[in-house]
Short mmCIF file of C-alpha atoms in Angstrom, two decimals:
data_model
loop_
_atom_site.label_atom_id
_atom_site.label_comp_id
_atom_site.label_asym_id
_atom_site.label_seq_id
_atom_site.Cartn_x
_atom_site.Cartn_y
_atom_site.Cartn_z
CA MET L 4 -0.05 -0.02 0.07
CA ALA L 5 1.32 3.31 -0.96
CA LYS L 6 1.83 6.22 1.49
CA PRO L 7 -1.12 8.64 1.71
CA LYS L 8 -0.66 11.77 -0.33
CA SER L 9 -1.31 15.11 1.28
CA SER L 10 -3.35 17.88 -0.54
CA TYR L 11 -4.38 21.37 0.27
CA ARG L 12 -7.74 22.96 -0.11
CA CYS L 13 -9.09 26.56 0.00
CA ALA L 14 -11.46 27.14 2.82
CA GLY L 15 -13.20 29.83 0.80
CA CYS L 16 -13.92 28.29 -2.57
CA GLY L 17 -12.82 24.66 -2.04
CA HIS L 18 -10.17 24.63 -4.85
CA GLN L 19 -7.52 22.03 -4.25
CA VAL L 20 -3.81 22.43 -5.07
CA ALA L 21 -0.93 19.86 -4.82
CA LYS L 22 1.21 22.07 -2.49
CA TRP L 23 0.62 24.85 -0.01
CA VAL L 24 0.52 28.42 -1.36
CA GLY L 25 -0.14 31.68 0.41
CA ARG L 26 -2.89 32.76 -1.94
CA CYS L 27 -5.67 30.67 -3.52
CA PRO L 28 -5.18 30.66 -7.36
CA GLU L 29 -9.03 30.32 -7.91
CA CYS L 30 -10.59 32.95 -5.65
CA GLY L 31 -7.49 35.03 -4.77
CA GLU L 32 -8.03 34.72 -0.95
CA TRP L 33 -4.88 35.09 1.18
CA GLY L 34 -4.14 32.55 3.98
CA SER L 35 -7.13 30.30 3.07
CA ILE L 36 -5.28 27.21 1.99
CA ASP L 37 -5.29 24.37 4.54
CA GLU L 38 -3.93 20.86 4.45
CA VAL L 39 -6.52 18.09 4.18
CA ALA L 40 -6.11 14.38 4.93
CA GLY L 41 -4.97 12.42 1.95
CA VAL L 42 -6.01 9.01 0.73
CA PRO L 43 -3.68 6.07 0.18
CA THR L 44 -2.54 5.90 -3.48
CA SER L 45 -2.08 2.64 -5.31
CA SER L 46 -0.67 1.72 -8.77
CA ARG L 47 -3.33 -1.00 -9.13
CA THR L 48 -6.57 -0.36 -11.06
CA THR L 49 -9.70 -0.21 -8.98
CA ALA L 50 -11.43 -3.43 -9.01
CA ALA L 51 -14.96 -3.68 -10.62
CA VAL L 52 -17.99 -3.91 -8.42
CA ALA L 53 -21.13 -5.70 -9.29
CA PRO L 54 -23.97 -3.01 -9.68
CA SER L 55 -26.94 -3.19 -7.42
CA SER L 56 -29.28 -3.10 -10.40
CA PRO L 57 -28.55 -4.03 -14.03
CA ALA L 58 -28.47 -1.19 -16.74
CA LEU L 59 -31.76 -1.16 -18.70
CA ARG L 60 -32.35 -0.44 -22.36
CA ILE L 61 -33.60 3.16 -22.67
CA THR L 62 -36.91 1.71 -24.14
CA GLU L 63 -37.37 -0.23 -20.86
CA VAL L 64 -37.00 2.80 -18.63
CA ASP L 65 -40.27 4.15 -17.06
CA ALA L 66 -40.74 7.76 -18.24
CA GLU L 67 -43.99 8.20 -16.29
CA SER L 68 -42.06 8.31 -13.03
CA SER L 69 -40.46 11.56 -14.11
CA ALA L 70 -43.64 13.27 -15.42
CA ALA L 71 -43.97 16.88 -14.34
CA VAL L 72 -46.63 17.69 -11.63
CA PRO L 73 -48.29 20.95 -12.15
CA THR L 74 -47.91 23.31 -9.21
CA GLY L 75 -51.39 25.05 -9.82
CA ILE L 76 -49.59 28.42 -10.73
CA GLY L 77 -49.66 28.70 -14.56
CA GLU L 78 -46.94 31.20 -14.76
CA LEU L 79 -44.59 29.17 -12.66
CA ASP L 80 -45.40 25.99 -14.53
CA ARG L 81 -44.60 27.81 -17.68
CA VAL L 82 -41.00 28.53 -16.57
CA LEU L 83 -40.50 25.08 -15.08
CA GLY L 84 -41.78 23.32 -18.19
CA ARG L 85 -45.18 22.03 -17.24
CA GLY L 86 -44.57 21.71 -13.44
CA VAL L 87 -42.30 20.14 -10.91
CA VAL L 88 -40.52 16.98 -11.72
CA PRO L 89 -40.46 14.49 -8.70
CA GLY L 90 -37.03 14.12 -7.48
CA SER L 91 -35.74 17.33 -8.97
CA VAL L 92 -33.98 20.07 -7.10
CA ILE L 93 -34.86 23.64 -8.00
CA LEU L 94 -32.92 26.82 -6.93
CA LEU L 95 -34.85 30.06 -6.70
CA ALA L 96 -32.70 33.14 -6.28
CA GLY L 97 -33.60 36.78 -5.83
CA GLU L 98 -32.98 40.06 -4.01
CA PRO L 99 -34.16 40.42 -0.44
CA GLY L 100 -37.87 41.35 -0.14
CA VAL L 101 -38.74 40.66 -3.79
CA GLY L 102 -41.24 38.06 -2.68
CA LYS L 103 -39.55 34.71 -2.95
CA SER L 104 -41.02 33.22 0.35
CA THR L 105 -44.40 34.66 -0.70
CA LEU L 106 -44.46 32.97 -4.09
CA LEU L 107 -43.40 29.60 -2.58
CA LEU L 108 -46.13 29.80 0.05
CA GLU L 109 -48.59 30.38 -2.89
CA ALA L 110 -47.11 27.28 -4.53
CA VAL L 111 -47.39 25.23 -1.33
CA LYS L 112 -51.01 26.28 -0.93
CA HIS L 113 -51.88 24.97 -4.43
CA TRP L 114 -49.84 21.85 -3.79
CA ALA L 115 -51.63 21.01 -0.66
CA ALA L 116 -55.11 21.71 -2.15
CA LYS L 117 -54.44 18.55 -4.42
CA ASP L 118 -54.12 16.32 -1.42
CA ARG L 119 -50.44 16.23 -1.51
CA VAL L 120 -48.09 16.87 1.40
CA ALA L 121 -45.64 19.75 1.53
CA LEU L 122 -42.83 20.54 4.09
CA TYR L 123 -41.73 24.09 4.48
CA ILE L 124 -38.35 24.60 6.27
CA THR L 125 -37.72 28.14 7.37
CA GLY L 126 -34.20 29.12 8.64
CA GLU L 127 -34.62 32.85 8.48
CA GLU L 128 -37.83 33.36 10.25
CA SER L 129 -39.67 31.77 13.18
CA ALA L 130 -42.59 29.35 12.43
CA GLY L 131 -45.04 31.95 13.87
CA GLN L 132 -43.91 34.56 11.34
CA VAL L 133 -44.38 32.25 8.44
CA ARG L 134 -47.85 31.26 9.75
CA MET L 135 -48.81 34.89 9.87
CA ARG L 136 -47.84 35.40 6.20
CA ALA L 137 -49.64 32.21 5.28
CA GLU L 138 -52.75 33.58 6.84
CA ARG L 139 -52.51 36.84 5.01
CA THR L 140 -52.14 35.10 1.69
CA GLY L 141 -54.53 32.19 2.37
CA ALA L 142 -51.98 29.52 2.43
CA VAL L 143 -52.97 27.77 5.59
CA HIS L 144 -53.72 24.07 4.86
CA PRO L 145 -53.48 20.95 7.03
CA ASN L 146 -51.24 19.30 4.30
CA VAL L 147 -48.55 21.89 4.88
CA TYR L 148 -46.06 21.05 7.56
CA LEU L 149 -43.87 23.87 8.92
CA ALA L 150 -40.61 23.80 10.74
CA ALA L 151 -38.09 26.37 11.82
CA GLU L 152 -34.71 24.52 11.53
CA THR L 153 -31.15 25.17 10.38
CA ASP L 154 -29.43 21.76 11.29
CA LEU L 155 -29.20 19.51 8.17
CA ALA L 156 -29.45 16.28 10.01
CA THR L 157 -32.65 17.58 11.72
CA ILE L 158 -34.13 18.61 8.43
CA LEU L 159 -33.56 15.20 7.01
CA GLY L 160 -35.29 13.76 10.06
CA HIS L 161 -38.31 15.87 9.27
CA ALA L 162 -38.34 14.65 5.76
CA ASP L 163 -38.29 11.07 7.11
CA THR L 164 -41.23 11.73 9.61
CA VAL L 165 -43.53 13.79 7.25
CA ARG L 166 -42.66 12.05 3.99
CA PRO L 167 -43.44 15.07 1.80
CA THR L 168 -43.73 15.14 -1.97
CA LEU L 169 -42.55 18.77 -2.02
CA MET L 170 -39.98 20.39 0.37
CA ILE L 171 -39.01 24.00 0.54
CA ILE L 172 -35.70 25.11 2.15
CA ASP L 173 -35.84 28.89 2.98
CA SER L 174 -32.94 29.47 2.59
CA VAL L 175 -29.97 27.14 1.73
CA GLN L 176 -27.41 29.62 3.05
CA THR L 177 -28.88 29.27 6.65
CA VAL L 178 -28.63 25.40 6.84
CA VAL L 179 -25.64 24.00 8.60
CA ALA L 180 -24.02 20.60 7.92
CA SER L 181 -22.26 19.44 11.15
CA GLY L 182 -19.73 17.29 9.35
CA ALA L 183 -18.42 20.00 6.89
CA ASP L 184 -15.91 22.71 7.57
CA GLY L 185 -16.52 26.43 7.15
CA VAL L 186 -18.95 29.05 8.51
CA THR L 187 -22.62 28.96 7.86
CA GLY L 188 -23.39 30.17 4.30
CA GLY L 189 -19.81 29.58 3.32
CA VAL L 190 -18.77 27.83 0.24
CA THR L 191 -17.92 24.44 1.79
CA GLN L 192 -21.15 24.42 3.89
CA ILE L 193 -23.40 25.31 0.99
CA ARG L 194 -21.77 22.60 -1.20
CA ALA L 195 -22.25 19.96 1.53
CA VAL L 196 -25.85 20.94 2.30
CA THR L 197 -26.78 21.01 -1.34
CA THR L 198 -25.14 17.72 -2.10
CA ALA L 199 -27.13 16.10 0.81
CA LEU L 200 -30.41 17.60 -0.25
CA VAL L 201 -29.77 16.47 -3.95
CA SER L 202 -29.22 12.89 -2.71
CA LEU L 203 -32.42 13.09 -0.62
CA ALA L 204 -34.46 14.30 -3.60
CA LYS L 205 -33.09 11.62 -5.93
CA ASN L 206 -33.43 8.70 -3.64
CA ARG L 207 -36.83 9.52 -2.22
CA GLY L 208 -38.47 11.18 -5.25
CA ILE L 209 -39.10 14.42 -3.30
CA ALA L 210 -39.20 17.73 -5.23
CA VAL L 211 -36.91 20.15 -3.34
CA ILE L 212 -37.04 23.93 -3.83
CA LEU L 213 -34.11 25.88 -2.44
CA VAL L 214 -34.29 29.63 -1.87
CA GLY L 215 -30.85 31.29 -2.50
CA HIS L 216 -29.44 34.72 -1.88
CA VAL L 217 -27.89 36.86 -4.56
CA THR L 218 -24.78 39.06 -4.46
CA LYS L 219 -24.88 42.78 -4.94
CA GLU L 220 -24.18 42.11 -8.69
CA GLY L 221 -27.33 40.07 -8.85
CA ALA L 222 -25.52 36.67 -9.31
CA VAL L 223 -26.45 33.55 -7.16
CA ALA L 224 -24.51 33.62 -4.02
CA GLY L 225 -22.21 30.69 -3.20
CA PRO L 226 -20.01 28.61 -5.34
CA ARG L 227 -20.69 28.17 -9.05
CA SER L 228 -20.97 24.50 -8.53
CA LEU L 229 -24.29 25.14 -6.73
CA GLU L 230 -25.85 25.90 -10.02
CA HIS L 231 -24.32 22.76 -11.48
CA LEU L 232 -25.64 20.48 -8.62
CA VAL L 233 -29.32 21.46 -9.03
CA ASP L 234 -31.55 20.73 -11.89
CA VAL L 235 -33.24 24.08 -12.35
CA VAL L 236 -32.13 27.63 -11.57
CA LEU L 237 -34.83 30.26 -11.50
CA ALA L 238 -34.08 34.05 -10.97
CA PHE L 239 -36.90 36.07 -9.34
CA GLU L 240 -36.61 39.76 -10.47
CA GLY L 241 -38.49 42.78 -9.52
CA ASP L 242 -38.19 46.56 -9.06
CA LYS L 243 -39.06 47.97 -5.60
CA HIS L 244 -40.81 50.86 -7.26
CA SER L 245 -43.07 48.50 -9.32
CA THR L 246 -45.47 45.66 -8.29
CA LEU L 247 -44.38 43.65 -11.34
CA ARG L 248 -42.33 40.53 -10.56
CA MET L 249 -40.78 38.13 -13.07
CA VAL L 250 -39.37 34.51 -12.67
CA ARG L 251 -36.87 33.91 -15.25
CA GLY L 252 -35.37 30.39 -16.11
CA VAL L 253 -31.59 30.37 -16.11
CA LYS L 254 -31.09 26.62 -16.26
CA ASN L 255 -33.68 23.93 -16.76
CA ARG L 256 -32.95 20.22 -17.40
CA PHE L 257 -36.68 19.49 -18.03
CA GLY L 258 -37.63 22.31 -20.38
CA ALA L 259 -36.66 25.53 -22.11
CA ALA L 260 -34.17 27.65 -20.18
CA ASP L 261 -35.31 31.02 -21.46
CA GLU L 262 -38.96 31.15 -20.34
CA VAL L 263 -40.39 33.98 -18.32
CA GLY L 264 -43.28 34.00 -15.90
CA CYS L 265 -44.96 37.32 -14.84
CA PHE L 266 -46.46 38.00 -11.46
CA GLU L 267 -47.86 41.05 -9.56
CA GLN L 268 -47.18 41.79 -5.81
CA ARG L 269 -50.22 42.80 -3.84
CA ASP L 270 -51.20 43.19 -0.25
CA ASP L 271 -52.73 39.61 -0.23
CA GLY L 272 -49.72 37.99 -1.83
CA ILE L 273 -48.40 37.33 -5.29
CA HIS L 274 -50.79 36.95 -8.26
CA GLN L 275 -49.99 35.60 -11.75
CA VAL L 276 -50.22 37.91 -14.75
CA PRO L 277 -50.98 35.66 -17.76
CA ASP L 278 -51.28 38.65 -20.04
CA PRO L 279 -48.55 41.23 -18.92
CA SER L 280 -48.66 43.35 -22.06
CA GLY L 281 -51.48 45.49 -20.75
CA ILE L 282 -49.18 46.62 -17.77
CA PHE L 283 -46.61 48.01 -20.22
CA LEU L 284 -49.06 49.96 -22.31
CA HIS L 285 -50.34 53.52 -21.50
CA GLN L 286 -54.05 53.84 -21.90
CA ARG L 287 -54.60 57.06 -23.92
CA ASP L 288 -57.58 58.47 -25.69
CA SER L 289 -55.71 60.06 -28.57
CA ASP L 290 -52.21 59.89 -30.35
CA VAL L 291 -49.50 61.61 -28.43
CA SER L 292 -46.11 62.78 -29.98
CA GLY L 293 -43.20 60.97 -28.48
CA SER L 294 -44.94 57.69 -27.66
CA VAL L 295 -44.23 54.60 -29.78
CA THR L 296 -45.41 51.02 -29.21
CA MET L 297 -42.85 48.24 -29.59
CA VAL L 298 -42.87 44.49 -29.29
CA THR L 299 -39.93 42.81 -27.36
CA MET L 300 -38.95 39.27 -26.80
CA ASP L 301 -38.28 38.22 -23.09
CA GLY L 302 -37.14 34.72 -23.48
CA LYS L 303 -39.82 33.14 -25.74
CA ARG L 304 -42.44 35.50 -24.68
CA ALA L 305 -43.43 38.47 -26.79
CA LEU L 306 -44.26 41.53 -24.80
CA VAL L 307 -45.94 44.69 -26.07
CA GLY L 308 -44.65 47.75 -24.47
CA GLU L 309 -44.40 51.52 -24.97
CA VAL L 310 -41.39 53.85 -25.12
CA GLN L 311 -41.98 57.57 -24.47
CA ALA L 312 -39.56 60.43 -25.39
CA LEU L 313 -39.35 63.99 -24.63
CA ALA L 314 -36.81 66.53 -26.05
CA ASN L 315 -36.20 70.20 -24.85
CA GLY L 316 -33.88 72.70 -26.28
CA THR L 317 -31.09 73.91 -24.03
CA GLU L 318 -28.06 76.18 -24.05
CA MET L 319 -25.84 73.69 -22.21
CA SER L 320 -22.64 72.50 -23.90
CA ASN L 321 -23.37 68.95 -22.80
CA PRO L 322 -27.17 68.33 -22.88
CA ARG L 323 -28.59 66.00 -20.44
CA ARG L 324 -29.72 62.38 -21.44
CA ALA L 325 -31.95 60.56 -18.90
CA VAL L 326 -32.99 57.08 -19.52
CA SER L 327 -35.34 54.80 -17.59
CA GLY L 328 -35.97 51.12 -18.48
CA LEU L 329 -33.63 51.13 -21.50
CA ASP L 330 -29.86 50.61 -22.07
CA PHE L 331 -28.25 53.96 -21.84
CA ASN L 332 -25.46 53.12 -24.09
CA ARG L 333 -27.81 51.75 -26.74
CA VAL L 334 -29.85 54.98 -26.51
CA ALA L 335 -26.78 57.10 -26.92
CA MET L 336 -25.96 55.19 -30.15
CA VAL L 337 -29.49 55.49 -31.48
CA LEU L 338 -29.43 59.27 -30.86
CA ALA L 339 -26.10 59.71 -32.59
CA VAL L 340 -27.37 57.83 -35.64
CA LEU L 341 -30.47 59.79 -35.71
CA GLN L 342 -28.55 63.05 -35.56
CA ALA L 343 -26.11 61.99 -38.40
CA ARG L 344 -28.37 59.86 -40.61
CA ALA L 345 -31.66 61.45 -40.35
CA GLY L 346 -30.64 65.10 -40.22
CA ARG L 347 -31.76 65.97 -36.71
CA LYS L 348 -29.07 68.42 -35.90
CA GLU L 349 -30.99 69.91 -33.13
CA LEU L 350 -30.35 66.81 -31.01
CA ALA L 351 -26.84 68.43 -30.21
CA LYS L 352 -28.64 71.19 -28.39
CA SER L 353 -31.51 69.23 -26.91
CA GLU L 354 -32.05 67.53 -23.62
CA VAL L 355 -33.58 63.95 -24.18
CA TYR L 356 -35.63 61.97 -21.74
CA LEU L 357 -36.52 58.38 -22.55
CA SER L 358 -38.59 55.94 -20.54
CA THR L 359 -40.62 52.83 -20.82
CA VAL L 360 -44.10 52.48 -19.27
CA GLY L 361 -45.06 50.32 -16.35
CA GLY L 362 -41.42 49.52 -15.27
CA MET L 363 -40.59 47.55 -18.40
CA ARG L 364 -36.93 46.87 -18.89
CA VAL L 365 -35.68 46.48 -22.43
CA THR L 366 -32.10 45.72 -23.46
CA GLU L 367 -32.62 43.90 -26.86
CA PRO L 368 -31.59 45.81 -30.06
CA ALA L 369 -35.10 45.22 -31.66
CA ALA L 370 -36.24 48.32 -29.60
CA ASP L 371 -33.80 50.67 -31.52
CA LEU L 372 -36.35 51.77 -34.29
CA ALA L 373 -39.03 52.45 -31.70
CA ILE L 374 -36.56 54.62 -29.68
CA ALA L 375 -35.48 56.49 -32.73
CA LEU L 376 -39.11 57.21 -33.91
CA SER L 377 -40.20 58.38 -30.47
CA VAL L 378 -37.44 60.91 -30.40
CA TYR L 379 -38.21 61.95 -34.00
CA SER L 380 -41.87 62.21 -33.05
CA THR L 381 -41.23 64.50 -30.13
CA LEU L 382 -38.89 66.67 -32.10
CA THR L 383 -41.42 67.16 -35.04
CA GLN L 384 -44.54 67.00 -32.87
CA ARG L 385 -46.11 64.44 -35.24
CA PRO L 386 -47.41 61.44 -33.25
CA VAL L 387 -47.01 57.85 -34.27
CA PRO L 388 -50.50 56.23 -34.36
CA GLN L 389 -51.32 54.12 -31.28
CA SER L 390 -52.52 51.42 -33.55
CA THR L 391 -49.00 50.88 -34.96
CA VAL L 392 -46.13 48.78 -33.49
CA VAL L 393 -42.48 49.33 -34.35
CA ILE L 394 -39.86 46.49 -34.61
CA GLY L 395 -36.25 46.88 -35.78
CA GLU L 396 -32.58 47.23 -34.91
CA VAL L 397 -30.70 50.41 -36.10
CA GLY L 398 -27.19 50.08 -37.39
CA LEU L 399 -24.51 52.80 -37.28
CA GLY L 400 -25.00 53.37 -41.01
CA GLY L 401 -28.65 54.00 -40.49
CA GLU L 402 -29.77 50.71 -41.94
CA ILE L 403 -32.58 48.78 -40.25
CA ARG L 404 -31.52 45.28 -39.52
CA ARG L 405 -33.84 42.37 -39.21
CA VAL L 406 -34.47 40.84 -35.72
CA SER L 407 -35.55 37.45 -34.60
CA ALA L 408 -39.07 36.11 -33.99
CA VAL L 409 -40.90 38.81 -36.00
CA ALA L 410 -43.81 36.61 -36.80
CA ARG L 411 -44.37 35.89 -33.02
CA ARG L 412 -44.15 39.54 -32.21
CA LEU L 413 -46.74 40.46 -34.86
CA ALA L 414 -48.94 37.75 -33.69
CA GLU L 415 -49.01 39.17 -30.19
CA ALA L 416 -49.56 42.73 -31.55
CA LYS L 417 -52.41 41.41 -33.68
CA ARG L 418 -53.90 39.67 -30.66
CA LEU L 419 -54.01 42.97 -28.81
CA GLY L 420 -55.74 44.82 -31.62
CA PHE L 421 -52.87 46.56 -33.44
CA ARG L 422 -53.50 47.17 -37.12
CA GLU L 423 -50.18 48.24 -38.43
CA ALA L 424 -46.57 47.30 -38.00
CA ILE L 425 -43.24 48.83 -39.16
CA ILE L 426 -40.60 46.22 -39.53
CA PRO L 427 -37.20 45.70 -41.26
CA ALA L 428 -37.29 45.37 -45.11
CA ALA L 429 -35.04 42.28 -44.92
CA THR L 430 -37.53 40.26 -42.79
CA ASP L 431 -37.99 36.84 -44.53
CA GLU L 432 -40.43 35.15 -42.08
CA GLU L 433 -43.92 34.10 -42.88
CA LEU L 434 -45.91 36.91 -41.25
CA PRO L 435 -49.47 36.62 -39.89
CA LYS L 436 -52.42 38.02 -41.96
CA GLY L 437 -54.75 40.77 -40.86
CA ILE L 438 -52.07 43.37 -39.88
CA ARG L 439 -50.74 45.87 -42.29
CA ILE L 440 -47.01 45.53 -42.81
CA LEU L 441 -44.63 48.58 -43.66
CA ARG L 442 -41.17 47.56 -44.53
CA VAL L 443 -38.33 49.98 -44.10
CA ALA L 444 -34.64 49.53 -45.15
CA ASN L 445 -33.08 52.47 -43.34
CA LEU L 446 -33.67 55.24 -40.76
CA GLY L 447 -34.43 57.76 -43.41
CA ASP L 448 -37.18 55.71 -44.94
CA ALA L 449 -38.66 55.16 -41.51
CA VAL L 450 -38.83 58.81 -40.43
CA HIS L 451 -40.10 59.95 -43.85
CA LEU L 452 -42.60 57.04 -44.07
CA ARG L 453 -45.59 59.38 -44.36
CA ASP L 454 -44.30 62.53 -45.95
CA SER L 455 -46.53 61.96 -48.93
CA ASP L 456 -49.67 61.95 -46.55
CA PRO L 457 -51.65 65.02 -45.57
CA VAL L 458 -50.02 67.43 -43.20
CA ASP L 459 -51.79 66.13 -40.22
CA ALA L 460 -50.74 62.58 -40.80
CA PRO L 461 -48.33 60.92 -38.31
CA PHE L 462 -44.56 61.50 -38.59
#
């Protein structure tokens, strides 16, 4: 038998190195490398061990055992891919106060209403606090079991006693594994806790949902391996100034990873919003200059929203640019193209304010043409008809580039009653009938689209 070989591991990130170093090469932490017990090495090949169960042909594997079970919340099921798969582990991450616990209590309520047992483990609140929130949101049900616990072994004991089909851990950063090194919420602890819970889910067929914290940059807190261990990673997003909340799929082994579910935070809990486009549209009686309707894609979902612009002349050498809900750098580029390619020299001496309606956040280039036309509309005081949607990416040469999923965008616009669409001339998709299509090749064509119309016509 060979002599045991020592190794060294970082207490912060778990990275292993062959010899001791003062600074971890992975995370850059100083003084975090500790020696760990080695295992005897041998030159002989590991002997084969008879498997406990033989390998099956893929045609003989029962697929029904992994069929998704609906949670009862349509928007959440949309992101998960028809529902929760038994034995799966789901990580739900979001900023503090965004409504993660409230959403999961809503899911637990619908789960228990179908005569299924759910176990809710809270490590950040007392059981009484969770009960008060459950009463406010109507989530009190005899099939819901509640425990305030942070010890991993005790949590596994609760699972043995209750035998739930759904278990919530709120949150994974508060659970402590007594056999693992590191502080609570540290890299080593989180990895050990998650590994044990994944093993529990796979062996017992229990669906486990872990609540995770996020860093100040918005990323999931903890080691990157945490996202690799779980089956599904969901990001719960929301603005404190808006009631709108979105659950976005980041990773999903059972469905599409780019789906988005929309919710609204109210006093009595979180309610799903199956048709969120109405939130992003301003209800106005007549056409207003500077307001343009656009259709953006958030994952696979087409959302109809509105961008509004306001331009005021100023004597300042550096006019102000204020942007809300849009990418500031993208807006600056569109304004520069509008000034150079569409002849709007007054932009150099104008303050420009741009905002989306309803707290919508847009980063995709398909909103470029809507931004340009909203600014042009407020400069000329000629409104874009509110029955028109605008789709297109603006290039630095003033060309209008085609974007993806135009047919899906137009289908959503048609469903909401829009009658006209301005799209890139190079679009080669099969477009839906019943909506008038206006194709433009460059920004000049777009801004002068109706110059031949009467004076009071839009643009």
